[in-house]
mmCIF file with all atom_site columns, C-alpha atoms in Angstrom:
data_model
loop_
_atom_site.group_PDB
_atom_site.id
_atom_site.type_symbol
_atom_site.label_atom_id
_atom_site.label_alt_id
_atom_site.label_comp_id
_atom_site.label_asym_id
_atom_site.label_entity_id
_atom_site.label_seq_id
_atom_site.pdbx_PDB_ins_code
_atom_site.Cartn_x
_atom_site.Cartn_y
_atom_site.Cartn_z
_atom_site.occupancy
_atom_site.B_iso_or_equiv
_atom_site.pdbx_formal_charge
_atom_site.auth_seq_id
_atom_site.auth_comp_id
_atom_site.auth_asym_id
_atom_site.auth_atom_id
_atom_site.pdbx_PDB_model_num
ATOM 1   C CA . UNK A 1 1   ? -37.997 -13.617 -35.079 1.00 0.00 ? 72  UNK A CA 1
ATOM 2   C CA . UNK A 1 2   ? -36.267 -15.483 -32.268 1.00 0.00 ? 73  UNK A CA 1
ATOM 3   C CA . UNK A 1 3   ? -38.163 -16.276 -29.135 1.00 0.00 ? 74  UNK A CA 1
ATOM 4   C CA . UNK A 1 4   ? -36.692 -16.289 -25.663 1.00 0.00 ? 75  UNK A CA 1
ATOM 5   C CA . UNK A 1 5   ? -37.186 -19.652 -24.031 1.00 0.00 ? 76  UNK A CA 1
ATOM 6   C CA . UNK A 1 6   ? -37.186 -20.805 -20.429 1.00 0.00 ? 77  UNK A CA 1
ATOM 7   C CA . UNK A 1 7   ? -34.962 -23.801 -19.897 1.00 0.00 ? 78  UNK A CA 1
ATOM 8   C CA . UNK A 1 8   ? -35.732 -26.629 -17.511 1.00 0.00 ? 79  UNK A CA 1
ATOM 9   C CA . UNK A 1 9   ? -32.936 -26.582 -14.882 1.00 0.00 ? 80  UNK A CA 1
ATOM 10  C CA . UNK A 1 10  ? -32.460 -30.339 -15.396 1.00 0.00 ? 81  UNK A CA 1
ATOM 11  C CA . UNK A 1 11  ? -31.706 -29.791 -19.079 1.00 0.00 ? 82  UNK A CA 1
ATOM 12  C CA . UNK A 1 12  ? -29.389 -26.860 -18.339 1.00 0.00 ? 83  UNK A CA 1
ATOM 13  C CA . UNK A 1 13  ? -27.399 -28.927 -15.823 1.00 0.00 ? 84  UNK A CA 1
ATOM 14  C CA . UNK A 1 14  ? -27.196 -31.807 -18.294 1.00 0.00 ? 85  UNK A CA 1
ATOM 15  C CA . UNK A 1 15  ? -25.912 -29.412 -20.971 1.00 0.00 ? 86  UNK A CA 1
ATOM 16  C CA . UNK A 1 16  ? -23.169 -28.187 -18.643 1.00 0.00 ? 87  UNK A CA 1
ATOM 17  C CA . UNK A 1 17  ? -22.228 -31.754 -17.730 1.00 0.00 ? 88  UNK A CA 1
ATOM 18  C CA . UNK A 1 18  ? -21.934 -32.976 -21.315 1.00 0.00 ? 89  UNK A CA 1
ATOM 19  C CA . UNK A 1 19  ? -20.182 -29.778 -22.407 1.00 0.00 ? 90  UNK A CA 1
ATOM 20  C CA . UNK A 1 20  ? -17.425 -30.531 -19.877 1.00 0.00 ? 91  UNK A CA 1
ATOM 21  C CA . UNK A 1 21  ? -16.888 -33.889 -21.626 1.00 0.00 ? 92  UNK A CA 1
ATOM 22  C CA . UNK A 1 22  ? -16.061 -32.233 -24.951 1.00 0.00 ? 93  UNK A CA 1
ATOM 23  C CA . UNK A 1 23  ? -12.706 -33.152 -26.429 1.00 0.00 ? 94  UNK A CA 1
ATOM 24  C CA . UNK A 1 24  ? -11.587 -29.865 -27.985 1.00 0.00 ? 95  UNK A CA 1
ATOM 25  C CA . UNK A 1 25  ? -7.815  -29.385 -27.558 1.00 0.00 ? 96  UNK A CA 1
ATOM 26  C CA . UNK A 1 26  ? -7.479  -27.480 -30.847 1.00 0.00 ? 97  UNK A CA 1
ATOM 27  C CA . UNK A 1 27  ? -10.313 -24.960 -30.700 1.00 0.00 ? 98  UNK A CA 1
ATOM 28  C CA . UNK A 1 28  ? -10.792 -24.866 -26.928 1.00 0.00 ? 99  UNK A CA 1
ATOM 29  C CA . UNK A 1 29  ? -14.473 -24.378 -27.794 1.00 0.00 ? 100 UNK A CA 1
ATOM 30  C CA . UNK A 1 30  ? -16.536 -26.935 -25.872 1.00 0.00 ? 101 UNK A CA 1
ATOM 31  C CA . UNK A 1 31  ? -20.092 -27.452 -27.057 1.00 0.00 ? 102 UNK A CA 1
ATOM 32  C CA . UNK A 1 32  ? -22.814 -29.520 -25.436 1.00 0.00 ? 103 UNK A CA 1
ATOM 33  C CA . UNK A 1 33  ? -26.055 -30.703 -27.007 1.00 0.00 ? 104 UNK A CA 1
ATOM 34  C CA . UNK A 1 34  ? -29.153 -32.320 -25.538 1.00 0.00 ? 105 UNK A CA 1
ATOM 35  C CA . UNK A 1 35  ? -31.824 -33.771 -27.806 1.00 0.00 ? 106 UNK A CA 1
ATOM 36  C CA . UNK A 1 36  ? -35.312 -34.011 -26.349 1.00 0.00 ? 107 UNK A CA 1
ATOM 37  C CA . UNK A 1 37  ? -37.407 -36.849 -27.694 1.00 0.00 ? 108 UNK A CA 1
ATOM 38  C CA . UNK A 1 38  ? -41.164 -36.778 -28.074 1.00 0.00 ? 109 UNK A CA 1
ATOM 39  C CA . UNK A 1 39  ? -41.485 -39.149 -25.109 1.00 0.00 ? 110 UNK A CA 1
ATOM 40  C CA . UNK A 1 40  ? -39.391 -36.842 -22.885 1.00 0.00 ? 111 UNK A CA 1
ATOM 41  C CA . UNK A 1 41  ? -36.173 -38.869 -23.050 1.00 0.00 ? 112 UNK A CA 1
ATOM 42  C CA . UNK A 1 42  ? -32.943 -36.880 -23.312 1.00 0.00 ? 113 UNK A CA 1
ATOM 43  C CA . UNK A 1 43  ? -29.917 -37.848 -25.414 1.00 0.00 ? 114 UNK A CA 1
ATOM 44  C CA . UNK A 1 44  ? -26.616 -35.985 -25.158 1.00 0.00 ? 115 UNK A CA 1
ATOM 45  C CA . UNK A 1 45  ? -23.614 -35.245 -27.329 1.00 0.00 ? 116 UNK A CA 1
ATOM 46  C CA . UNK A 1 46  ? -20.471 -33.119 -27.246 1.00 0.00 ? 117 UNK A CA 1
ATOM 47  C CA . UNK A 1 47  ? -17.919 -32.046 -29.811 1.00 0.00 ? 118 UNK A CA 1
ATOM 48  C CA . UNK A 1 48  ? -14.961 -34.341 -30.453 1.00 0.00 ? 119 UNK A CA 1
ATOM 49  C CA . UNK A 1 49  ? -12.022 -32.858 -32.328 1.00 0.00 ? 120 UNK A CA 1
ATOM 50  C CA . UNK A 1 50  ? -9.204  -34.472 -34.258 1.00 0.00 ? 121 UNK A CA 1
ATOM 51  C CA . UNK A 1 51  ? -5.783  -33.211 -35.359 1.00 0.00 ? 122 UNK A CA 1
ATOM 52  C CA . UNK A 1 52  ? -7.119  -33.707 -38.887 1.00 0.00 ? 123 UNK A CA 1
ATOM 53  C CA . UNK A 1 53  ? -9.667  -30.912 -38.482 1.00 0.00 ? 124 UNK A CA 1
ATOM 54  C CA . UNK A 1 54  ? -12.131 -32.180 -41.070 1.00 0.00 ? 125 UNK A CA 1
ATOM 55  C CA . UNK A 1 55  ? -12.625 -35.317 -38.980 1.00 0.00 ? 126 UNK A CA 1
ATOM 56  C CA . UNK A 1 56  ? -14.003 -33.402 -35.993 1.00 0.00 ? 127 UNK A CA 1
ATOM 57  C CA . UNK A 1 57  ? -17.540 -34.171 -34.849 1.00 0.00 ? 128 UNK A CA 1
ATOM 58  C CA . UNK A 1 58  ? -19.856 -31.413 -33.690 1.00 0.00 ? 129 UNK A CA 1
ATOM 59  C CA . UNK A 1 59  ? -21.930 -31.853 -30.536 1.00 0.00 ? 130 UNK A CA 1
ATOM 60  C CA . UNK A 1 60  ? -25.208 -31.905 -32.448 1.00 0.00 ? 131 UNK A CA 1
ATOM 61  C CA . UNK A 1 61  ? -24.063 -34.683 -34.778 1.00 0.00 ? 132 UNK A CA 1
ATOM 62  C CA . UNK A 1 62  ? -22.621 -36.582 -31.824 1.00 0.00 ? 133 UNK A CA 1
ATOM 63  C CA . UNK A 1 63  ? -26.031 -36.443 -30.120 1.00 0.00 ? 134 UNK A CA 1
ATOM 64  C CA . UNK A 1 64  ? -27.839 -37.467 -33.307 1.00 0.00 ? 135 UNK A CA 1
ATOM 65  C CA . UNK A 1 65  ? -25.539 -40.471 -33.718 1.00 0.00 ? 136 UNK A CA 1
ATOM 66  C CA . UNK A 1 66  ? -26.152 -41.458 -30.128 1.00 0.00 ? 137 UNK A CA 1
ATOM 67  C CA . UNK A 1 67  ? -29.922 -41.168 -30.534 1.00 0.00 ? 138 UNK A CA 1
ATOM 68  C CA . UNK A 1 68  ? -30.008 -43.242 -33.708 1.00 0.00 ? 139 UNK A CA 1
ATOM 69  C CA . UNK A 1 69  ? -27.700 -45.885 -32.209 1.00 0.00 ? 140 UNK A CA 1
ATOM 70  C CA . UNK A 1 70  ? -30.054 -46.147 -29.221 1.00 0.00 ? 141 UNK A CA 1
ATOM 71  C CA . UNK A 1 71  ? -32.937 -46.945 -31.555 1.00 0.00 ? 142 UNK A CA 1
ATOM 72  C CA . UNK A 1 72  ? -34.669 -43.594 -31.865 1.00 0.00 ? 143 UNK A CA 1
ATOM 73  C CA . UNK A 1 73  ? -36.069 -42.677 -35.257 1.00 0.00 ? 144 UNK A CA 1
ATOM 74  C CA . UNK A 1 74  ? -35.568 -39.292 -36.939 1.00 0.00 ? 145 UNK A CA 1
ATOM 75  C CA . UNK A 1 75  ? -39.086 -38.052 -36.147 1.00 0.00 ? 146 UNK A CA 1
ATOM 76  C CA . UNK A 1 76  ? -38.602 -38.829 -32.442 1.00 0.00 ? 147 UNK A CA 1
ATOM 77  C CA . UNK A 1 77  ? -36.334 -35.816 -31.926 1.00 0.00 ? 148 UNK A CA 1
ATOM 78  C CA . UNK A 1 78  ? -38.441 -32.757 -31.058 1.00 0.00 ? 149 UNK A CA 1
ATOM 79  C CA . UNK A 1 79  ? -35.932 -30.251 -29.634 1.00 0.00 ? 150 UNK A CA 1
ATOM 80  C CA . UNK A 1 80  ? -32.202 -29.667 -29.746 1.00 0.00 ? 151 UNK A CA 1
ATOM 81  C CA . UNK A 1 81  ? -30.590 -27.650 -26.938 1.00 0.00 ? 152 UNK A CA 1
ATOM 82  C CA . UNK A 1 82  ? -27.095 -26.274 -27.537 1.00 0.00 ? 153 UNK A CA 1
ATOM 83  C CA . UNK A 1 83  ? -24.665 -24.519 -25.189 1.00 0.00 ? 154 UNK A CA 1
ATOM 84  C CA . UNK A 1 84  ? -21.258 -22.957 -25.856 1.00 0.00 ? 155 UNK A CA 1
ATOM 85  C CA . UNK A 1 85  ? -18.709 -21.227 -23.635 1.00 0.00 ? 156 UNK A CA 1
ATOM 86  C CA . UNK A 1 86  ? -19.648 -17.742 -24.857 1.00 0.00 ? 157 UNK A CA 1
ATOM 87  C CA . UNK A 1 87  ? -21.681 -15.134 -22.995 1.00 0.00 ? 158 UNK A CA 1
ATOM 88  C CA . UNK A 1 88  ? -23.951 -14.800 -26.031 1.00 0.00 ? 159 UNK A CA 1
ATOM 89  C CA . UNK A 1 89  ? -26.046 -17.191 -28.085 1.00 0.00 ? 160 UNK A CA 1
ATOM 90  C CA . UNK A 1 90  ? -24.401 -19.160 -30.903 1.00 0.00 ? 161 UNK A CA 1
ATOM 91  C CA . UNK A 1 91  ? -26.527 -21.359 -33.137 1.00 0.00 ? 162 UNK A CA 1
ATOM 92  C CA . UNK A 1 92  ? -25.339 -24.623 -34.736 1.00 0.00 ? 163 UNK A CA 1
ATOM 93  C CA . UNK A 1 93  ? -23.142 -24.471 -37.832 1.00 0.00 ? 164 UNK A CA 1
ATOM 94  C CA . UNK A 1 94  ? -24.690 -25.017 -41.264 1.00 0.00 ? 165 UNK A CA 1
ATOM 95  C CA . UNK A 1 95  ? -23.650 -28.663 -41.388 1.00 0.00 ? 166 UNK A CA 1
ATOM 96  C CA . UNK A 1 96  ? -25.346 -29.347 -38.051 1.00 0.00 ? 167 UNK A CA 1
ATOM 97  C CA . UNK A 1 97  ? -28.434 -27.410 -39.090 1.00 0.00 ? 168 UNK A CA 1
ATOM 98  C CA . UNK A 1 98  ? -28.754 -29.694 -42.114 1.00 0.00 ? 169 UNK A CA 1
ATOM 99  C CA . UNK A 1 99  ? -28.238 -32.763 -39.933 1.00 0.00 ? 170 UNK A CA 1
ATOM 100 C CA . UNK A 1 100 ? -30.880 -31.598 -37.450 1.00 0.00 ? 171 UNK A CA 1
ATOM 101 C CA . UNK A 1 101 ? -33.246 -30.790 -40.324 1.00 0.00 ? 172 UNK A CA 1
ATOM 102 C CA . UNK A 1 102 ? -32.819 -34.346 -41.628 1.00 0.00 ? 173 UNK A CA 1
ATOM 103 C CA . UNK A 1 103 ? -34.030 -35.668 -38.272 1.00 0.00 ? 174 UNK A CA 1
ATOM 104 C CA . UNK A 1 104 ? -37.158 -33.507 -38.026 1.00 0.00 ? 175 UNK A CA 1
ATOM 105 C CA . UNK A 1 105 ? -38.165 -30.589 -40.247 1.00 0.00 ? 176 UNK A CA 1
ATOM 106 C CA . UNK A 1 106 ? -40.312 -29.217 -37.398 1.00 0.00 ? 177 UNK A CA 1
ATOM 107 C CA . UNK A 1 107 ? -37.661 -29.386 -34.674 1.00 0.00 ? 178 UNK A CA 1
ATOM 108 C CA . UNK A 1 108 ? -37.054 -26.464 -32.319 1.00 0.00 ? 179 UNK A CA 1
ATOM 109 C CA . UNK A 1 109 ? -33.442 -25.428 -31.747 1.00 0.00 ? 180 UNK A CA 1
ATOM 110 C CA . UNK A 1 110 ? -32.776 -23.759 -28.414 1.00 0.00 ? 181 UNK A CA 1
ATOM 111 C CA . UNK A 1 111 ? -29.349 -22.159 -28.083 1.00 0.00 ? 182 UNK A CA 1
ATOM 112 C CA . UNK A 1 112 ? -27.980 -20.470 -24.984 1.00 0.00 ? 183 UNK A CA 1
ATOM 113 C CA . UNK A 1 113 ? -25.060 -18.663 -23.457 1.00 0.00 ? 184 UNK A CA 1
ATOM 114 C CA . UNK A 1 114 ? -22.759 -20.437 -21.005 1.00 0.00 ? 185 UNK A CA 1
ATOM 115 C CA . UNK A 1 115 ? -24.524 -18.958 -17.974 1.00 0.00 ? 186 UNK A CA 1
ATOM 116 C CA . UNK A 1 116 ? -27.958 -19.875 -19.356 1.00 0.00 ? 187 UNK A CA 1
ATOM 117 C CA . UNK A 1 117 ? -29.150 -16.282 -19.074 1.00 0.00 ? 188 UNK A CA 1
ATOM 118 C CA . UNK A 1 118 ? -29.399 -15.678 -22.811 1.00 0.00 ? 189 UNK A CA 1
ATOM 119 C CA . UNK A 1 119 ? -31.625 -18.247 -24.492 1.00 0.00 ? 190 UNK A CA 1
ATOM 120 C CA . UNK A 1 120 ? -33.072 -18.119 -27.980 1.00 0.00 ? 191 UNK A CA 1
ATOM 121 C CA . UNK A 1 121 ? -35.379 -20.561 -29.749 1.00 0.00 ? 192 UNK A CA 1
ATOM 122 C CA . UNK A 1 122 ? -36.003 -20.972 -33.483 1.00 0.00 ? 193 UNK A CA 1
ATOM 123 C CA . UNK A 1 123 ? -37.539 -23.635 -35.659 1.00 0.00 ? 194 UNK A CA 1
ATOM 124 C CA . UNK A 1 124 ? -35.008 -25.514 -37.774 1.00 0.00 ? 195 UNK A CA 1
ATOM 125 C CA . UNK A 1 125 ? -36.926 -24.306 -40.834 1.00 0.00 ? 196 UNK A CA 1
ATOM 126 C CA . UNK A 1 126 ? -36.220 -20.712 -39.771 1.00 0.00 ? 197 UNK A CA 1
ATOM 127 C CA . UNK A 1 127 ? -32.521 -21.479 -39.296 1.00 0.00 ? 198 UNK A CA 1
ATOM 128 C CA . UNK A 1 128 ? -32.233 -23.348 -42.607 1.00 0.00 ? 199 UNK A CA 1
ATOM 129 C CA . UNK A 1 129 ? -34.990 -22.121 -44.931 1.00 0.00 ? 200 UNK A CA 1
ATOM 130 C CA . UNK A 1 130 ? -35.599 -23.888 -48.208 1.00 0.00 ? 201 UNK A CA 1
ATOM 131 C CA . UNK A 1 131 ? -33.027 -26.534 -47.408 1.00 0.00 ? 202 UNK A CA 1
ATOM 132 C CA . UNK A 1 132 ? -32.270 -29.556 -49.543 1.00 0.00 ? 203 UNK A CA 1
ATOM 133 C CA . UNK A 1 133 ? -33.831 -32.609 -47.896 1.00 0.00 ? 204 UNK A CA 1
ATOM 134 C CA . UNK A 1 134 ? -34.847 -36.184 -48.528 1.00 0.00 ? 205 UNK A CA 1
ATOM 135 C CA . UNK A 1 135 ? -38.058 -35.194 -50.322 1.00 0.00 ? 206 UNK A CA 1
ATOM 136 C CA . UNK A 1 136 ? -35.847 -33.586 -52.987 1.00 0.00 ? 207 UNK A CA 1
ATOM 137 C CA . UNK A 1 137 ? -34.508 -37.039 -53.803 1.00 0.00 ? 208 UNK A CA 1
ATOM 138 C CA . UNK A 1 138 ? -37.884 -38.266 -55.080 1.00 0.00 ? 209 UNK A CA 1
ATOM 139 C CA . UNK A 1 139 ? -37.138 -40.098 -58.295 1.00 0.00 ? 210 UNK A CA 1
ATOM 140 C CA . UNK A 1 140 ? -40.402 -39.222 -60.041 1.00 0.00 ? 211 UNK A CA 1
#
């Protein structure tokens, strides 16, 4: 069952700021993501669309790419915060859930409404149970 979470105002303001940077002329659906590292650092990402729709990048994957390029390791990411323009909670798409799961199987995903009044938190395992992951690639 989902848990309601209290969001640090600093993180909420950062989510709004990065969400405004989204490049989404086709969907008009800006998404912001903040990854919280184990050491407290925050890394952001937003969605970036392309006229060739399949080339679009979701906010969560944008943030993951930024974190990795800054030298963070997959296990460093402890929480993913996501905000959309809706007045209700929307969780990451399946592709992003798999990407988040790759980074940390014990990660918490905190999704919220635009106004920050509706906030839900789930483990990535709850959002993507029994998912294919790197341990399934064991060659033995």
